[in-house]
Amino acid sequence: MATLKEVLAGQISTARQNAKEFVKQYGTKVIDQVTLEQIYGGMRGISCLICDTSSVPADKGLIIRGRPVAEVANNLPEEVLWLLLTGEMPDKANTEALRADLAKRSAAVPEYVWKVIDAMPADAHPMCLFSTAILALEGESAFRKRYDEGLRKEDFWEPTLEDTLNLVAQTPVLAAGIYRKKFNKGARIAPDAKLDLGANFVRMLGLDDKGGEFTKLMRLYLVLHSDHENGNVSAMATATVNSALSDLYYSLSAGMNGLAGPLHGLANQECLNWVLGLMKKLGGTPTKEQIEHYADETLGAGKVIPGYGHGVLRVTDPRFECFYEFGKKHCPEDPVFKTVKTVFEVIPGKLQQIQKIKNPWPNVDAASGSLLYHFGLTETLFYTVLFGVSRTMGVCAQSLWSRAMMQPLIRPKSVTTAFLESTAKTAQSGRLPTA
Ligand code: AMX
């Protein structure tokens, strides 16, 4: 049985050769062009990044290594991690080897990190604690040690794989420890070497799961949030920092700081708070008319409806659909889930009436919180940390391949307003179709 590292080593040498010949033959071809409105519009839609771990077509949503996300939704997070890294689904023996390896690594979180977390103020947001904990572990980076010893560029990916596996194994431990401290749940619970990532995470959180349904949700959660190509804030931040050869601890911490924003990962916290606020105001499960009115108030106050809209997607997020199906199966009568269902029946129609909104449909964050809430994880402040634990898999896999392909420093060019003003007046209009 070939190990993960051996599989990657074989793939990397072929991919390097292919890329070299590809660029030599087609290096001057024009792939996209940039309009003024794209420069002013957050670089939306410019095809200028490479990401092979996943893609997000606007009309389909997340595709992980060629597989629509719904197809892999019931796989273990360990299997999806292998898929992200290698493009292949592992067999049983490989899955078990990876599970055991990650479980072993999860037990090695150094004690000093908890001292750092304990020294933080009680009102620090869990995402701030999570990002700080990752950064505090930077001294553990295999990449940095090997780099300081004089590592060759061709070999950068090897310690990046070590850092990837350690971070995937240890971020659930950090997250669970932060959860128990922040919300006064008692002492930390150690991981169990016999469990898989999802089951271990539930165990360390210390929440009741007698029926095993919460563990199923956690595995699904870890899979659905694992990757979303490279153009989103957290992935791009991770990749940009990593391109300076800052190791994955620096890079992932930077990515998590981006995930902590309300337009990105924090939307899952904001979304359930919005739903709970609605229920509290109305004293129970609201009607469609009441939701319309509440949405009008939100929009009238100049706020966004969290959980709806997307920078790339133009259809209902397939990850939302997976969570929605899970809710219909496991907690159809839960009042919060029922409210999320009615919100879904109302909000797209409402947002469709606002011309500037390009996508009125729900994104991944619209339903996930109601399911966590049902299983007793009621602290909405913590939700983005769960997203971060999962996203660690994708952004680390992306960085591994960037180092494997010996990609250079990310360094686009900025221009001044004066340059744009003079250039725009003489430039041709029209743009090539986007990918
Ligand atoms: N509610 C109200 N207004 C919205 C909206 C929503 N859900 N979605 C978009 N709009 C507004 C934008 O704020 C923008 O208004 P402006 O021109 O006055 O600034 C206008 O519609 C055009 O935006 P867009 O081109 O459709 O979207 P975008 O690419 O600029 O932004 C996103 C995408 C996700 C930030 C936006 O849809 C949003 O704020 N949604 C709510 C927050 C959310 O759910 N974020 C999570 C996204 C998924 C994730 O990363 N986890």
GROMACS .gro file of C-alpha atoms and ligand atoms in nm:
model
  486
    1MET     CA    1   0.000   0.000   0.000
    2ALA     CA    2   0.145   0.336  -0.107
    3THR     CA    3   0.141   0.599   0.169
    4LEU     CA    4  -0.011   0.945   0.121
    5LYS     CA    5   0.337   1.091   0.085
    6GLU     CA    6   0.436   0.832  -0.177
    7VAL     CA    7   0.117   0.892  -0.378
    8LEU     CA    8   0.182   1.267  -0.370
    9ALA     CA    9   0.549   1.230  -0.463
   10GLY     CA   10   0.451   1.041  -0.779
   11GLN     CA   11   0.183   1.294  -0.875
   12ILE     CA   12   0.403   1.596  -0.808
   13SER     CA   13   0.687   1.500  -1.039
   14THR     CA   14   0.442   1.443  -1.328
   15ALA     CA   15   0.248   1.763  -1.256
   16ARG     CA   16   0.569   1.969  -1.248
   17GLN     CA   17   0.680   1.833  -1.584
   18ASN     CA   18   0.335   1.891  -1.739
   19ALA     CA   19   0.314   2.249  -1.609
   20LYS     CA   20   0.661   2.330  -1.739
   21GLU     CA   21   0.579   2.211  -2.090
   22PHE     CA   22   0.231   2.371  -2.080
   23VAL     CA   23   0.366   2.714  -1.991
   24LYS     CA   24   0.648   2.681  -2.245
   25GLN     CA   25   0.399   2.606  -2.523
   26TYR     CA   26   0.110   2.836  -2.432
   27GLY     CA   27   0.266   3.087  -2.192
   28THR     CA   28   0.168   3.399  -2.389
   29LYS     CA   29  -0.199   3.306  -2.451
   30VAL     CA   30  -0.459   3.552  -2.316
   31ILE     CA   31  -0.694   3.382  -2.067
   32ASP     CA   32  -0.892   3.682  -1.939
   33GLN     CA   33  -0.892   4.058  -1.947
   34VAL     CA   34  -0.971   4.309  -1.675
   35THR     CA   35  -1.232   4.582  -1.691
   36LEU     CA   36  -1.243   4.899  -1.487
   37GLU     CA   37  -1.559   4.787  -1.308
   38GLN     CA   38  -1.384   4.467  -1.200
   39ILE     CA   39  -1.099   4.667  -1.051
   40TYR     CA   40  -1.351   4.878  -0.860
   41GLY     CA   41  -1.564   4.570  -0.782
   42GLY     CA   42  -1.336   4.357  -0.563
   43MET     CA   43  -1.170   4.185  -0.864
   44ARG     CA   44  -1.490   3.985  -0.909
   45GLY     CA   45  -1.477   3.723  -1.184
   46ILE     CA   46  -1.116   3.774  -1.299
   47SER     CA   47  -0.965   3.435  -1.382
   48CYS     CA   48  -0.614   3.473  -1.247
   49LEU     CA   49  -0.564   3.203  -0.981
   50ILE     CA   50  -0.493   2.830  -1.011
   51CYS     CA   51  -0.675   2.590  -0.781
   52ASP     CA   52  -0.702   2.219  -0.851
   53THR     CA   53  -0.847   2.101  -0.519
   54SER     CA   54  -1.193   2.231  -0.607
   55SER     CA   55  -1.388   2.457  -0.842
   56VAL     CA   56  -1.709   2.656  -0.801
   57PRO     CA   57  -1.902   2.704  -1.128
   58ALA     CA   58  -2.165   2.976  -1.075
   59ASP     CA   59  -2.447   2.749  -1.188
   60LYS     CA   60  -2.340   2.434  -1.003
   61GLY     CA   61  -2.156   2.517  -0.683
   62LEU     CA   62  -1.875   2.330  -0.517
   63ILE     CA   63  -1.701   2.052  -0.710
   64ILE     CA   64  -1.422   1.878  -0.518
   65ARG     CA   65  -1.164   1.728  -0.751
   66GLY     CA   66  -1.426   1.674  -1.022
   67ARG     CA   67  -1.695   1.541  -0.785
   68PRO     CA   68  -2.004   1.751  -0.708
   69VAL     CA   69  -2.010   1.808  -0.332
   70ALA     CA   70  -2.337   1.617  -0.286
   71GLU     CA   71  -2.157   1.305  -0.415
   72VAL     CA   72  -1.898   1.317  -0.137
   73ALA     CA   73  -2.124   1.454   0.138
   74ASN     CA   74  -2.151   1.115   0.306
   75ASN     CA   75  -1.782   1.036   0.295
   76LEU     CA   76  -1.565   1.071   0.603
   77PRO     CA   77  -1.367   1.396   0.638
   78GLU     CA   78  -1.051   1.183   0.624
   79GLU     CA   79  -1.155   1.049   0.282
   80VAL     CA   80  -1.228   1.400   0.158
   81LEU     CA   81  -0.892   1.522   0.287
   82TRP     CA   82  -0.719   1.247   0.087
   83LEU     CA   83  -0.934   1.342  -0.213
   84LEU     CA   84  -0.843   1.710  -0.180
   85LEU     CA   85  -0.474   1.627  -0.159
   86THR     CA   86  -0.449   1.360  -0.428
   87GLY     CA   87  -0.758   1.389  -0.650
   88GLU     CA   88  -0.843   1.026  -0.569
   89MET     CA   89  -1.073   0.861  -0.317
   90PRO     CA   90  -0.867   0.648  -0.075
   91ASP     CA   91  -0.934   0.278  -0.029
   92LYS     CA   92  -1.026   0.139   0.313
   93ALA     CA   93  -0.666   0.073   0.417
   94ASN     CA   94  -0.553   0.424   0.322
   95THR     CA   95  -0.849   0.581   0.500
   96GLU     CA   96  -0.774   0.387   0.816
   97ALA     CA   97  -0.403   0.476   0.798
   98LEU     CA   98  -0.486   0.845   0.760
   99ARG     CA   99  -0.745   0.830   1.039
  100ALA     CA  100  -0.495   0.666   1.276
  101ASP     CA  101  -0.220   0.910   1.178
  102LEU     CA  102  -0.442   1.215   1.240
  103ALA     CA  103  -0.567   1.071   1.571
  104LYS     CA  104  -0.207   1.022   1.683
  105ARG     CA  105  -0.108   1.374   1.582
  106SER     CA  106  -0.412   1.520   1.763
  107ALA     CA  107  -0.270   1.407   2.097
  108ALA     CA  108   0.044   1.617   2.052
  109VAL     CA  109  -0.093   1.969   2.111
  110PRO     CA  110   0.168   2.138   2.334
  111GLU     CA  111   0.063   2.267   2.674
  112TYR     CA  112   0.190   2.624   2.616
  113VAL     CA  113  -0.087   2.698   2.370
  114TRP     CA  114  -0.348   2.669   2.647
  115LYS     CA  115  -0.153   2.920   2.856
  116VAL     CA  116  -0.177   3.166   2.566
  117ILE     CA  117  -0.553   3.106   2.538
  118ASP     CA  118  -0.599   3.133   2.915
  119ALA     CA  119  -0.424   3.472   2.910
  120MET     CA  120  -0.674   3.616   2.660
  121PRO     CA  121  -0.961   3.836   2.783
  122ALA     CA  122  -1.288   3.657   2.865
  123ASP     CA  123  -1.476   3.852   2.598
  124ALA     CA  124  -1.234   3.763   2.314
  125HIS     CA  125  -1.428   3.619   2.019
  126PRO     CA  126  -1.373   3.245   1.967
  127MET     CA  127  -1.236   3.319   1.617
  128CYS     CA  128  -0.975   3.549   1.772
  129LEU     CA  129  -0.884   3.272   2.018
  130PHE     CA  130  -0.873   3.016   1.736
  131SER     CA  131  -0.651   3.225   1.511
  132THR     CA  132  -0.425   3.310   1.806
  133ALA     CA  133  -0.396   2.943   1.905
  134ILE     CA  134  -0.291   2.848   1.550
  135LEU     CA  135  -0.034   3.127   1.543
  136ALA     CA  136   0.093   3.037   1.891
  137LEU     CA  137   0.181   2.692   1.753
  138GLU     CA  138   0.402   2.837   1.479
  139GLY     CA  139   0.715   2.717   1.655
  140GLU     CA  140   0.598   2.361   1.580
  141SER     CA  141   0.616   2.415   1.204
  142ALA     CA  142   0.813   2.144   1.025
  143PHE     CA  143   0.845   2.376   0.723
  144ARG     CA  144   1.012   2.652   0.919
  145LYS     CA  145   1.259   2.412   1.086
  146ARG     CA  146   1.354   2.248   0.758
  147TYR     CA  147   1.371   2.582   0.576
  148ASP     CA  148   1.607   2.722   0.838
  149GLU     CA  149   1.826   2.413   0.794
  150GLY     CA  150   1.856   2.490   0.420
  151LEU     CA  151   1.575   2.302   0.245
  152ARG     CA  152   1.571   2.294  -0.137
  153LYS     CA  153   1.274   2.443  -0.321
  154GLU     CA  154   1.189   2.105  -0.481
  155ASP     CA  155   1.135   1.965  -0.132
  156PHE     CA  156   0.923   2.246   0.019
  157TRP     CA  157   0.609   2.035  -0.015
  158GLU     CA  158   0.734   1.761   0.219
  159PRO     CA  159   0.733   1.959   0.546
  160THR     CA  160   0.423   2.142   0.417
  161LEU     CA  161   0.253   1.802   0.418
  162GLU     CA  162   0.368   1.750   0.778
  163ASP     CA  163   0.229   2.091   0.876
  164THR     CA  164  -0.096   2.013   0.689
  165LEU     CA  165  -0.150   1.685   0.873
  166ASN     CA  166  -0.063   1.836   1.211
  167LEU     CA  167  -0.297   2.130   1.157
  168VAL     CA  168  -0.586   1.914   1.034
  169ALA     CA  169  -0.536   1.689   1.337
  170GLN     CA  170  -0.492   1.965   1.592
  171THR     CA  171  -0.736   2.239   1.491
  172PRO     CA  172  -1.032   2.034   1.626
  173VAL     CA  173  -0.842   1.998   1.957
  174LEU     CA  174  -0.779   2.375   1.970
  175ALA     CA  175  -1.140   2.449   1.876
  176ALA     CA  176  -1.285   2.212   2.135
  177GLY     CA  177  -1.053   2.346   2.406
  178ILE     CA  178  -1.158   2.702   2.319
  179TYR     CA  179  -1.525   2.600   2.327
  180ARG     CA  180  -1.496   2.446   2.673
  181LYS     CA  181  -1.305   2.740   2.814
  182LYS     CA  182  -1.505   3.019   2.653
  183PHE     CA  183  -1.843   2.874   2.748
  184ASN     CA  184  -1.745   2.737   3.091
  185LYS     CA  185  -1.802   2.374   3.002
  186GLY     CA  186  -1.539   2.237   3.237
  187ALA     CA  187  -1.201   2.073   3.179
  188ARG     CA  188  -1.073   1.992   2.831
  189ILE     CA  189  -1.149   1.642   2.702
  190ALA     CA  190  -0.861   1.452   2.540
  191PRO     CA  191  -0.899   1.299   2.192
  192ASP     CA  192  -0.950   0.922   2.161
  193ALA     CA  193  -0.701   0.749   1.928
  194LYS     CA  194  -0.970   0.504   1.813
  195LEU     CA  195  -1.210   0.766   1.675
  196ASP     CA  196  -1.232   0.945   1.341
  197LEU     CA  197  -1.202   1.324   1.306
  198GLY     CA  198  -1.575   1.398   1.332
  199ALA     CA  199  -1.643   1.162   1.622
  200ASN     CA  200  -1.337   1.285   1.808
  201PHE     CA  201  -1.442   1.647   1.765
  202VAL     CA  202  -1.786   1.575   1.911
  203ARG     CA  203  -1.625   1.385   2.199
  204MET     CA  204  -1.386   1.674   2.276
  205LEU     CA  205  -1.668   1.931   2.266
  206GLY     CA  206  -1.832   1.722   2.537
  207LEU     CA  207  -2.184   1.745   2.398
  208ASP     CA  208  -2.434   1.465   2.442
  209ASP     CA  209  -2.459   1.237   2.135
  210LYS     CA  210  -2.616   0.914   2.249
  211GLY     CA  211  -2.789   0.848   1.917
  212GLY     CA  212  -2.477   0.928   1.711
  213GLU     CA  213  -2.669   1.181   1.499
  214PHE     CA  214  -2.458   1.479   1.606
  215THR     CA  215  -2.146   1.289   1.500
  216LYS     CA  216  -2.308   1.235   1.158
  217LEU     CA  217  -2.378   1.608   1.138
  218MET     CA  218  -2.021   1.693   1.239
  219ARG     CA  219  -1.876   1.468   0.969
  220LEU     CA  220  -2.108   1.630   0.715
  221TYR     CA  221  -2.015   1.976   0.844
  222LEU     CA  222  -1.642   1.903   0.813
  223VAL     CA  223  -1.688   1.778   0.455
  224LEU     CA  224  -1.918   2.054   0.329
  225HIS     CA  225  -1.702   2.346   0.444
  226SER     CA  226  -1.369   2.188   0.353
  227ASP     CA  227  -1.290   2.383   0.035
  228HIS     CA  228  -1.441   2.641  -0.202
  229GLU     CA  229  -1.173   2.708  -0.465
  230ASN     CA  230  -0.911   2.976  -0.411
  231GLY     CA  231  -1.072   3.315  -0.477
  232ASN     CA  232  -1.260   3.352  -0.146
  233VAL     CA  233  -1.112   3.569   0.129
  234SER     CA  234  -0.983   3.296   0.362
  235ALA     CA  235  -0.830   3.080   0.087
  236MET     CA  236  -0.671   3.372  -0.092
  237ALA     CA  237  -0.536   3.517   0.233
  238THR     CA  238  -0.385   3.179   0.326
  239ALA     CA  239  -0.234   3.137  -0.020
  240THR     CA  240  -0.093   3.490  -0.037
  241VAL     CA  241   0.078   3.465   0.301
  242ASN     CA  242   0.204   3.114   0.221
  243SER     CA  243   0.350   3.235  -0.110
  244ALA     CA  244   0.598   3.446   0.092
  245LEU     CA  245   0.712   3.108   0.232
  246SER     CA  246   0.560   3.198   0.565
  247ASP     CA  247   0.476   2.852   0.698
  248LEU     CA  248   0.122   2.715   0.722
  249TYR     CA  249   0.075   2.828   1.082
  250TYR     CA  250   0.124   3.192   0.982
  251SER     CA  251  -0.077   3.139   0.664
  252LEU     CA  252  -0.374   2.955   0.815
  253SER     CA  253  -0.398   3.203   1.100
  254ALA     CA  254  -0.419   3.483   0.839
  255GLY     CA  255  -0.687   3.291   0.649
  256MET     CA  256  -0.888   3.246   0.968
  257ASN     CA  257  -0.874   3.620   1.031
  258GLY     CA  258  -1.045   3.664   0.694
  259LEU     CA  259  -1.297   3.391   0.769
  260ALA     CA  260  -1.393   3.586   1.083
  261GLY     CA  261  -1.560   3.860   0.875
  262PRO     CA  262  -1.942   3.882   0.859
  263LEU     CA  263  -1.946   3.881   0.478
  264HIS     CA  264  -1.756   3.550   0.485
  265GLY     CA  265  -1.743   3.281   0.757
  266LEU     CA  266  -1.903   3.482   1.035
  267ALA     CA  267  -2.226   3.472   0.833
  268ASN     CA  268  -2.315   3.138   0.997
  269GLN     CA  269  -2.315   3.303   1.339
  270GLU     CA  270  -2.499   3.608   1.204
  271CYS     CA  271  -2.751   3.395   1.022
  272LEU     CA  272  -2.867   3.193   1.321
  273ASN     CA  273  -2.866   3.505   1.538
  274TRP     CA  274  -3.094   3.666   1.278
  275VAL     CA  275  -3.330   3.366   1.290
  276LEU     CA  276  -3.324   3.349   1.671
  277GLY     CA  277  -3.381   3.727   1.693
  278LEU     CA  278  -3.683   3.686   1.467
  279MET     CA  279  -3.824   3.403   1.681
  280LYS     CA  280  -3.760   3.593   2.002
  281LYS     CA  281  -3.928   3.907   1.874
  282LEU     CA  282  -4.237   3.715   1.766
  283GLY     CA  283  -4.241   3.467   2.054
  284GLY     CA  284  -4.225   3.149   1.843
  285THR     CA  285  -4.227   3.019   1.488
  286PRO     CA  286  -4.303   3.312   1.254
  287THR     CA  287  -4.540   3.323   0.956
  288LYS     CA  288  -4.426   3.413   0.605
  289GLU     CA  289  -4.571   3.763   0.642
  290GLN     CA  290  -4.384   3.817   0.967
  291ILE     CA  291  -4.057   3.705   0.805
  292GLU     CA  292  -4.117   3.947   0.515
  293HIS     CA  293  -4.167   4.230   0.761
  294TYR     CA  294  -3.857   4.137   0.963
  295ALA     CA  295  -3.650   4.116   0.642
  296ASP     CA  296  -3.776   4.461   0.539
  297GLU     CA  297  -3.659   4.598   0.873
  298THR     CA  298  -3.315   4.442   0.825
  299LEU     CA  299  -3.279   4.573   0.470
  300GLY     CA  300  -3.423   4.911   0.570
  301ALA     CA  301  -3.152   4.943   0.835
  302GLY     CA  302  -2.893   4.901   0.557
  303LYS     CA  303  -2.795   4.548   0.665
  304VAL     CA  304  -2.763   4.230   0.461
  305ILE     CA  305  -2.974   3.918   0.512
  306PRO     CA  306  -2.709   3.674   0.634
  307GLY     CA  307  -2.694   3.333   0.469
  308TYR     CA  308  -2.820   3.465   0.134
  309GLY     CA  309  -2.623   3.578  -0.170
  310HIS     CA  310  -2.277   3.483  -0.290
  311GLY     CA  311  -1.976   3.633  -0.463
  312VAL     CA  312  -1.966   3.356  -0.726
  313LEU     CA  313  -2.275   3.133  -0.702
  314ARG     CA  314  -2.592   3.215  -0.894
  315VAL     CA  315  -2.799   2.917  -0.776
  316THR     CA  316  -2.893   2.767  -0.439
  317ASP     CA  317  -2.570   2.648  -0.279
  318PRO     CA  318  -2.557   2.267  -0.301
  319ARG     CA  319  -2.401   2.268   0.046
  320PHE     CA  320  -2.716   2.439   0.175
  321GLU     CA  321  -2.919   2.164   0.008
  322CYS     CA  322  -2.716   1.893   0.186
  323PHE     CA  323  -2.774   2.057   0.526
  324TYR     CA  324  -3.140   2.115   0.442
  325GLU     CA  325  -3.190   1.747   0.357
  326PHE     CA  326  -3.013   1.648   0.679
  327GLY     CA  327  -3.250   1.872   0.877
  328LYS     CA  328  -3.558   1.734   0.700
  329LYS     CA  329  -3.445   1.383   0.792
  330HIS     CA  330  -3.313   1.432   1.144
  331CYS     CA  331  -3.504   1.725   1.299
  332PRO     CA  332  -3.802   1.821   1.080
  333GLU     CA  333  -4.011   1.936   1.378
  334ASP     CA  334  -3.741   2.146   1.545
  335PRO     CA  335  -3.886   2.501   1.569
  336VAL     CA  336  -3.558   2.669   1.468
  337PHE     CA  337  -3.515   2.441   1.165
  338LYS     CA  338  -3.881   2.497   1.074
  339THR     CA  339  -3.819   2.873   1.085
  340VAL     CA  340  -3.511   2.833   0.862
  341LYS     CA  341  -3.736   2.643   0.616
  342THR     CA  342  -3.994   2.922   0.608
  343VAL     CA  343  -3.718   3.183   0.574
  344PHE     CA  344  -3.599   2.988   0.267
  345GLU     CA  345  -3.951   3.006   0.123
  346VAL     CA  346  -3.963   3.384   0.168
  347ILE     CA  347  -3.619   3.543   0.132
  348PRO     CA  348  -3.518   3.453  -0.226
  349GLY     CA  349  -3.841   3.613  -0.356
  350LYS     CA  350  -3.775   3.921  -0.146
  351LEU     CA  351  -3.412   3.959  -0.260
  352GLN     CA  352  -3.512   3.901  -0.623
  353GLN     CA  353  -3.701   4.229  -0.604
  354ILE     CA  354  -3.376   4.416  -0.532
  355GLN     CA  355  -3.208   4.462  -0.865
  356LYS     CA  356  -2.851   4.507  -0.746
  357ILE     CA  357  -2.844   4.166  -0.569
  358LYS     CA  358  -2.696   3.916  -0.811
  359ASN     CA  359  -2.784   3.600  -0.619
  360PRO     CA  360  -3.096   3.582  -0.400
  361TRP     CA  361  -3.043   3.216  -0.309
  362PRO     CA  362  -2.918   3.066   0.020
  363ASN     CA  363  -2.550   2.992   0.072
  364VAL     CA  364  -2.389   2.731   0.300
  365ASP     CA  365  -2.454   2.937   0.613
  366ALA     CA  366  -2.833   2.961   0.585
  367ALA     CA  367  -2.916   2.624   0.743
  368SER     CA  368  -2.606   2.493   0.922
  369GLY     CA  369  -2.664   2.686   1.247
  370SER     CA  370  -3.016   2.552   1.302
  371LEU     CA  371  -2.881   2.195   1.293
  372LEU     CA  372  -2.600   2.267   1.539
  373TYR     CA  373  -2.854   2.437   1.762
  374HIS     CA  374  -3.082   2.134   1.752
  375PHE     CA  375  -2.802   1.909   1.878
  376GLY     CA  376  -2.720   2.137   2.171
  377LEU     CA  377  -2.440   2.347   2.023
  378THR     CA  378  -2.630   2.667   2.096
  379GLU     CA  379  -2.338   2.910   2.129
  380THR     CA  380  -2.361   3.089   1.792
  381LEU     CA  381  -2.036   3.276   1.866
  382PHE     CA  382  -1.857   2.945   1.813
  383TYR     CA  383  -2.002   2.857   1.472
  384THR     CA  384  -1.734   3.019   1.258
  385VAL     CA  385  -1.466   2.821   1.442
  386LEU     CA  386  -1.633   2.501   1.318
  387PHE     CA  387  -1.618   2.642   0.965
  388GLY     CA  388  -1.249   2.717   1.024
  389VAL     CA  389  -1.167   2.367   1.143
  390SER     CA  390  -1.317   2.228   0.825
  391ARG     CA  391  -1.168   2.489   0.590
  392THR     CA  392  -0.822   2.406   0.728
  393MET     CA  393  -0.831   2.094   0.509
  394GLY     CA  394  -0.890   2.280   0.184
  395VAL     CA  395  -0.659   2.575   0.229
  396CYS     CA  396  -0.374   2.355   0.354
  397ALA     CA  397  -0.422   2.116   0.059
  398GLN     CA  398  -0.410   2.417  -0.174
  399SER     CA  399  -0.089   2.544  -0.013
  400LEU     CA  400   0.067   2.200  -0.033
  401TRP     CA  401   0.013   2.199  -0.409
  402SER     CA  402   0.139   2.556  -0.444
  403ARG     CA  403   0.463   2.454  -0.277
  404ALA     CA  404   0.470   2.129  -0.476
  405MET     CA  405   0.440   2.325  -0.802
  406MET     CA  406   0.704   2.569  -0.677
  407GLN     CA  407   0.470   2.859  -0.743
  408PRO     CA  408   0.630   3.202  -0.693
  409LEU     CA  409   0.541   3.484  -0.458
  410ILE     CA  410   0.190   3.620  -0.527
  411ARG     CA  411   0.249   3.979  -0.634
  412PRO     CA  412  -0.013   4.144  -0.858
  413LYS     CA  413   0.024   4.508  -0.962
  414SER     CA  414  -0.169   4.799  -0.820
  415VAL     CA  415  -0.230   5.120  -1.013
  416THR     CA  416  -0.324   5.473  -0.914
  417THR     CA  417  -0.661   5.639  -0.973
  418ALA     CA  418  -0.483   5.888  -1.202
  419PHE     CA  419  -0.349   5.598  -1.413
  420LEU     CA  420  -0.698   5.448  -1.439
  421GLU     CA  421  -0.852   5.780  -1.534
  422SER     CA  422  -0.607   5.839  -1.815
  423THR     CA  423  -0.604   5.477  -1.937
  424ALA     CA  424  -0.982   5.427  -1.926
  425LYS     CA  425  -1.043   5.708  -2.171
  426THR     CA  426  -0.832   5.545  -2.441
  427ALA     CA  427  -0.887   5.173  -2.363
  428GLN     CA  428  -1.116   4.952  -2.573
  429SER     CA  429  -1.444   4.833  -2.419
  430GLY     CA  430  -1.577   4.474  -2.401
  431ARG     CA  431  -1.433   4.177  -2.222
  432LEU     CA  432  -1.369   3.811  -2.283
  433PRO     CA  433  -1.619   3.562  -2.134
  434THR     CA  434  -1.527   3.450  -1.782
  435ALA     CA  435  -1.437   3.090  -1.702
  436AMX     N1  436  -2.883   4.093   0.172
  436AMX     C1  437  -2.885   4.224   0.138
  436AMX     N2  438  -2.811   4.278   0.040
  436AMX     C2  439  -2.733   4.194  -0.028
  436AMX     C3  440  -2.728   4.056  -0.003
  436AMX     C4  441  -2.805   4.006   0.103
  436AMX     N3  442  -2.801   3.877   0.141
  436AMX     N4  443  -2.642   3.999  -0.091
  436AMX     C5  444  -2.593   4.099  -0.169
  436AMX     N5  445  -2.648   4.217  -0.130
  436AMX     C6  446  -2.615   4.349  -0.180
  436AMX     C7  447  -2.467   4.379  -0.156
  436AMX     O1  448  -2.447   4.423  -0.022
  436AMX     C8  449  -2.437   4.483  -0.260
  436AMX     O2  450  -2.489   4.605  -0.216
  436AMX     P1  451  -2.405   4.742  -0.240
  436AMX     O3  452  -2.382   4.750  -0.388
  436AMX     O4  453  -2.495   4.848  -0.188
  436AMX     O5  454  -2.280   4.727  -0.164
  436AMX     C9  455  -2.524   4.437  -0.379
  436AMX     O6  456  -2.627   4.353  -0.321
  436AMX    C10  457  -2.450   4.356  -0.484
  436AMX     O7  458  -2.387   4.247  -0.421
  436AMX     P2  459  -2.359   4.113  -0.504
  436AMX     O8  460  -2.277   4.149  -0.623
  436AMX     O9  461  -2.486   4.038  -0.526
  436AMX    O10  462  -2.275   4.028  -0.399
  436AMX     P3  463  -2.121   4.045  -0.359
  436AMX    O11  464  -2.041   3.955  -0.445
  436AMX    O12  465  -2.080   4.187  -0.353
  436AMX    O13  466  -2.124   3.993  -0.208
  436AMX    C11  467  -2.187   3.848  -0.032
  436AMX    C12  468  -2.145   3.856  -0.179
  436AMX    C13  469  -2.186   3.702   0.010
  436AMX    C14  470  -2.083   3.924   0.052
  436AMX    C15  471  -2.328   3.911  -0.015
  436AMX    O14  472  -2.422   3.837  -0.090
  436AMX    C16  473  -2.371   3.918   0.130
  436AMX    O15  474  -2.335   4.014   0.200
  436AMX     N6  475  -2.449   3.816   0.180
  436AMX    C17  476  -2.486   3.809   0.319
  436AMX    C18  477  -2.368   3.763   0.404
  436AMX    C19  478  -2.338   3.616   0.382
  436AMX    O16  479  -2.427   3.532   0.384
  436AMX     N7  480  -2.210   3.586   0.363
  436AMX    C20  481  -2.165   3.444   0.351
  436AMX    C21  482  -2.118   3.409   0.212
  436AMX    C22  483  -2.069   3.266   0.208
  436AMX    C23  484  -1.947   3.249   0.292
  436AMX    O17  485  -1.841   3.301   0.261
  436AMX     N8  486  -1.958   3.181   0.401
   0.00000   0.00000   0.00000
